[in-house]
GROMACS .gro file of C-alpha atoms in nm:
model
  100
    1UNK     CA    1  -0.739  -0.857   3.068
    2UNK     CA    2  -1.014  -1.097   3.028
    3UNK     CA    3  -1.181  -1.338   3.255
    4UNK     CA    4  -1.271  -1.640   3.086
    5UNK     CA    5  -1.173  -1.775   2.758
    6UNK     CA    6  -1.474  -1.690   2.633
    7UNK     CA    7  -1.440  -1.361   2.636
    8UNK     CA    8  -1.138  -1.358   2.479
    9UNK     CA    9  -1.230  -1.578   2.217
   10UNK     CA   10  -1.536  -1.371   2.130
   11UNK     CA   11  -1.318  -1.027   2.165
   12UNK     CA   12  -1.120  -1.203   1.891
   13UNK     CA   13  -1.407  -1.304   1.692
   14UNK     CA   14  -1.545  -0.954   1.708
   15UNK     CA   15  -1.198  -0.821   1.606
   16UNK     CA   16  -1.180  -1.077   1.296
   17UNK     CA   17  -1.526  -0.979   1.164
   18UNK     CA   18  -1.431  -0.631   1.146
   19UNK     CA   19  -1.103  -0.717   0.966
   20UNK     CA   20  -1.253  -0.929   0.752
   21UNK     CA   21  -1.519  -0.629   0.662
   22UNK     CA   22  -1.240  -0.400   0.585
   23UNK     CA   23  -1.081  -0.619   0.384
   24UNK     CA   24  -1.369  -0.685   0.158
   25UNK     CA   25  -1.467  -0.331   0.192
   26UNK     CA   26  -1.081  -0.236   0.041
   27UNK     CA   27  -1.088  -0.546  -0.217
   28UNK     CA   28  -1.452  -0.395  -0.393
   29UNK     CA   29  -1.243  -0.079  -0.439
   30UNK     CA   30  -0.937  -0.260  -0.612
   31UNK     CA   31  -1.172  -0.397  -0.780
   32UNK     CA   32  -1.382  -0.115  -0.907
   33UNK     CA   33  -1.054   0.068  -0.973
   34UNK     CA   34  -0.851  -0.208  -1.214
   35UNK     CA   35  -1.165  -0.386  -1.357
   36UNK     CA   36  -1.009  -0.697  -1.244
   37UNK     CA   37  -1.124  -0.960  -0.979
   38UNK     CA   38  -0.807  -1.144  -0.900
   39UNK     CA   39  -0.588  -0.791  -0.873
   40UNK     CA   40  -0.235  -0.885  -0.743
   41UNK     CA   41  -0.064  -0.569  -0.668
   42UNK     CA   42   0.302  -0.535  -0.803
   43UNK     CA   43   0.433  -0.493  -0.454
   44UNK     CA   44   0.419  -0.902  -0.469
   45UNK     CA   45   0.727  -0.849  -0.674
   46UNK     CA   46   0.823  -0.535  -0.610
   47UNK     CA   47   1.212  -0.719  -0.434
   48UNK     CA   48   1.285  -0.796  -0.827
   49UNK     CA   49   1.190  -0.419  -0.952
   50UNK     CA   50   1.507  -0.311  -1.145
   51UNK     CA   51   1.608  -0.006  -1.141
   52UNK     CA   52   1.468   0.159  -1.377
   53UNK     CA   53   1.127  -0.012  -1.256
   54UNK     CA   54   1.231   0.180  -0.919
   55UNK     CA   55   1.253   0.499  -1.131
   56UNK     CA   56   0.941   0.516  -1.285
   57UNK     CA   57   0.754   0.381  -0.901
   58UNK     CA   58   0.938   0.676  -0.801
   59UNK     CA   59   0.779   0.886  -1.044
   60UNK     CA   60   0.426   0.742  -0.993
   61UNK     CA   61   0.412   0.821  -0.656
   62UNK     CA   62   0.495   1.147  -0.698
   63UNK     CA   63   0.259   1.193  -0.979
   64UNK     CA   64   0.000   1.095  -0.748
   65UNK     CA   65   0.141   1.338  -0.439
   66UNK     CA   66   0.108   1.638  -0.702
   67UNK     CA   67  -0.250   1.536  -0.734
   68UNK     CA   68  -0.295   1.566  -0.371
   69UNK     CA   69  -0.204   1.222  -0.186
   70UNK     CA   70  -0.072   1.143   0.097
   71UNK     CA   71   0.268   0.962   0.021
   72UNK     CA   72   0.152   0.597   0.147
   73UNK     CA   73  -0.170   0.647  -0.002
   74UNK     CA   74  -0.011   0.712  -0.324
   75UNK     CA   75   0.254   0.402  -0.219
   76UNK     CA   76  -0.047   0.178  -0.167
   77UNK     CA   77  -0.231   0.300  -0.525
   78UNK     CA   78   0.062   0.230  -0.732
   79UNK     CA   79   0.137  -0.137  -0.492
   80UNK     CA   80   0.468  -0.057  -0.307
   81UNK     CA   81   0.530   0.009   0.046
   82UNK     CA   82   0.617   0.346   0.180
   83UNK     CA   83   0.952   0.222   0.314
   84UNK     CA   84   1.029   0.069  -0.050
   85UNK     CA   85   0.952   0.423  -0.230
   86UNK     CA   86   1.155   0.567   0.046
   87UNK     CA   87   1.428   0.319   0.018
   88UNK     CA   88   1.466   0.339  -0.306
   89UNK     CA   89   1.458   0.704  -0.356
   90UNK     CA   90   1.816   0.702  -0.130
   91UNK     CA   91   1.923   0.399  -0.307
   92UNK     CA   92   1.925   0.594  -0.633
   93UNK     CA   93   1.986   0.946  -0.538
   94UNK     CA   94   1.644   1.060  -0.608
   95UNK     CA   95   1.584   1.401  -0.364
   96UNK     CA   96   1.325   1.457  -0.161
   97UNK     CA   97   0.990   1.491  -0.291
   98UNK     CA   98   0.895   1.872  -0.321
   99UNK     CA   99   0.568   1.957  -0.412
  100UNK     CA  100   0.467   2.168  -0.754
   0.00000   0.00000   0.00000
């Protein structure tokens, strides 16, 4: 653990910088990607998809697995979390996703 306060406070500090770095590092490629500044992913809303808004998420992330993602870097492209797209896919019946 640490000694003094200090060091904890500036293990924190160092810790905070580097999130803050990724985060701005991860916004600049939103960014580049929609063309928009102020991108709010739909996963802010994604608790009032319907279903057939589940559907076609469904279908998204799959599209992007058959290009070669990874399933929660395809979640995080299309702005849902893995456990929704997983959720969901039971919810609705949808099988297992089987590559082409």
């Amino acid at each position: 653990m640490y000694e003094t306060s200090s060091e904890s406070i500036s293990s924190f500090m160092h810790w905070a910088a580097g999130r803050i770095a990724r985060e701005v590092e991860e916004n600049e490629i939103i960014e580049k990607e929609t063309g928009v500044r102020n991108y709010q992913p739909d996963s802010v809303c994604a608790r009032f998809y319907n279903e057939d808004d589940k559907i076609k998420a469904i279908q998204a992330v799959n599209y992007y697995r058959d290009e070669g993602m990874k399933t929660p870097d395809a979640c995080k492209k299309f702005g849902i979390c893995t456990s929704s797209y997983n959720r969901w896919r039971r919810q609705l019946g949808v099988p297992k996703y089987k590559r082409k």
